[in-house]
Amino acid sequence: MTETSVGRRRRWWIVGAIVAAVVLVGAAGAVYFAVSSNAAVSVALVPSSTPGANPFTATVASATPDAADTVVQKSAQLRKTLPVAKATHTPVATGTTPGLYGGSGDAQVCDPQKLVSFLTANPAKAAAWARVLGVRAKNIGAYVASLTPVILNSDTLVINHGYRNGAATTLVSVLQAGTAVMVDATGTPRVKCNCGNPLTAPQPLSLTAAHVVGKRWAGYAPKNVIAVKPGASGGDLQLVDLGTGTVYQQAVGPVTALWAAASWSTSTGTSIVDQTEVWTSADGRSWAHVATVPHELISGLGYANGHWVAVTLPPVFDVPQSDILTSADLRTWKKAASVPGQLNGVAFGGGRWEAVGDAPAGSLGYQSQAGGAGIVYSSSNGSDWRPVATVADTSKYGLTGLSSVAYGDGRWTAVAGIALAPPVKVYGSTDGEHWTPQAADALENQTGGAVTYGSGTWLINANTHALPDPLTFTPSPTDGLADTSTDGASWQTAPAAGLEGTRVEAAGYGSGRWLVATEESDLPNPMHALVGSRVASSSDGNTWAMIGQIAGPMGAIGYGAVPSRGGATAPPTTPSATPSAAPSPTPSPTAAAGSPQCSADLLKAARTRAGLDGTIDHPQCSGTWAIAAVILQQSEITAVFEWVDGAWTVRSRNNVCAENLLPADLVQLGCHSN
């Protein structure tokens, strides 16, 4: 979400102040302005929550958060810098002005495909709709695909075209700030999302002289209503995140808003995790598996400027070095960098990426403090990284490294904490390079700690501390906590209703709510490959509801977008990936494609093709699924197989059990054994 310079401004000249309002729409939708002060003009006030008169369609707007106070303040400051039409005293903004429009973390605030589908099914409305915008009805799909869904940050003057008696209507309107619209590449509003109405640009006019119809909302004032003129199309728009106030770069055209999660799994069926499974969800409830990232354990996930950045844990018993990965679509990942230390979290803000973690003792000139030291890396593009700070702590507890980082309202906040021992420490920075302790003793008896920012509130999801059983060393149950702050320095702690008996492992914020991934807090082995994570949601940070489940222990949760595929609102579910396999050196036995044959030899052949070893014992089959005990050199595991194209294929046990794919007679042994 980088900030770039304002696009080139086109010369714009105003024709006579008393000329009647004229809006000419050409075949390409170009708009020409004239200025009017005609008191006879009628202007409708349209609140953001209402479709207004004569809607073309049902709403195609998505749920969006209210603008944080810092966004409201920045929008007011921006209006003061706009040129004002002398004859009408109307502020006029160029459509590509950075921060003119808002979004919910670079995500979708309207559903373009829903609009296209409706118009396709209603040819008469489609013809009228297309005529307003100067496009052919058969090209509506392509035209809508070129628009970008945004949120108005200021009350905005438009010509609003409804539909009545088989034809488009025309009404000069003021759309309230907070209204979801779609804009073209010049930043000109073209569609009002909660009614589907096409929009065209009006002439600036004097609202104090016009006949205004409709109830005025709180904060409405004629001097604060802006008009928008086309900007220079540069391939992207600079929007402001309504929750954090961060200005970020949005590619022109629709994107698919989604949650992303990274869980850990095993490629061999053992209890040792060695790869990451990537999941996506439109609502946090239903999760689709989209990728397997081999040989990497993703521990932090962030999104900005059209790409995702992930940080990973170092390999066990290897050089303490973490990889940094990037992806545009969450399906294909590439390694951008490797850095010394263990990275635990990543976020974007203020024009830069920040990754935090544990500094290796003695590396990069850093000296290991009692308990360790935190490390901070920074990047302007997500690919080139440099160390910018260490955070050393000499308190009685020492420091275990930084576990999470977030940006909001012009400042950074990072926390240090581990899963089973207190405290949670908080650090703040305004530039990402100079860090100071915050609320040193406020979170002294808490463990873990994942920090996020949204809707003007900092939130740390931490856990209560309970000593393990002194005889068995089994962890005692803990409860989730909600630490909140409005400034990042002073924190208040409260029980998180709905997170009792859980341990929070990852957290994210997007589209007006928080999501956390939790594990049952009394599990004896939180790193076990078969442990599933439950997903909880909250709109206020205090009251939580369990809404979903993901296979495996959780590494990270994030919110962002991927390029839309044909206007789809959610990525398609893909088959769960299996470990990459070397070709078998000898022909593998198969059976007839029509009927699965359940034998140890066939299941053994499936593991051989997958590059896995072990002896098959006690195979059990039901339909197109099979489970079997696999005897390894020093252990025994349960493996899952699926009959595909006339042969058995090894399937990820985590994914199969999480998606409830096994027949009922195989579930107990397949999903609840070792």
XYZ file of C-alpha atoms in Angstrom, residues 17 99 126 144-145 204 206 211 327 346 435 501 503 514 547 571 608:
17
model
C -20.746 30.949 -14.725
C -6.926 9.595 -0.686
C -29.220 -3.120 -19.853
C -17.782 -2.980 -15.676
C -14.576 -5.034 -15.493
C -20.332 22.402 -10.382
C -24.235 26.503 -6.173
C -33.521 23.649 -4.640
C 2.501 -13.722 -4.319
C 4.816 -8.673 8.736
C 11.117 1.797 18.987
C -10.606 -22.346 26.870
C -5.271 -20.150 22.816
C -11.409 -9.106 13.325
C -17.577 -19.462 12.709
C -11.837 -18.096 -5.577
C 5.911 -44.759 -3.743
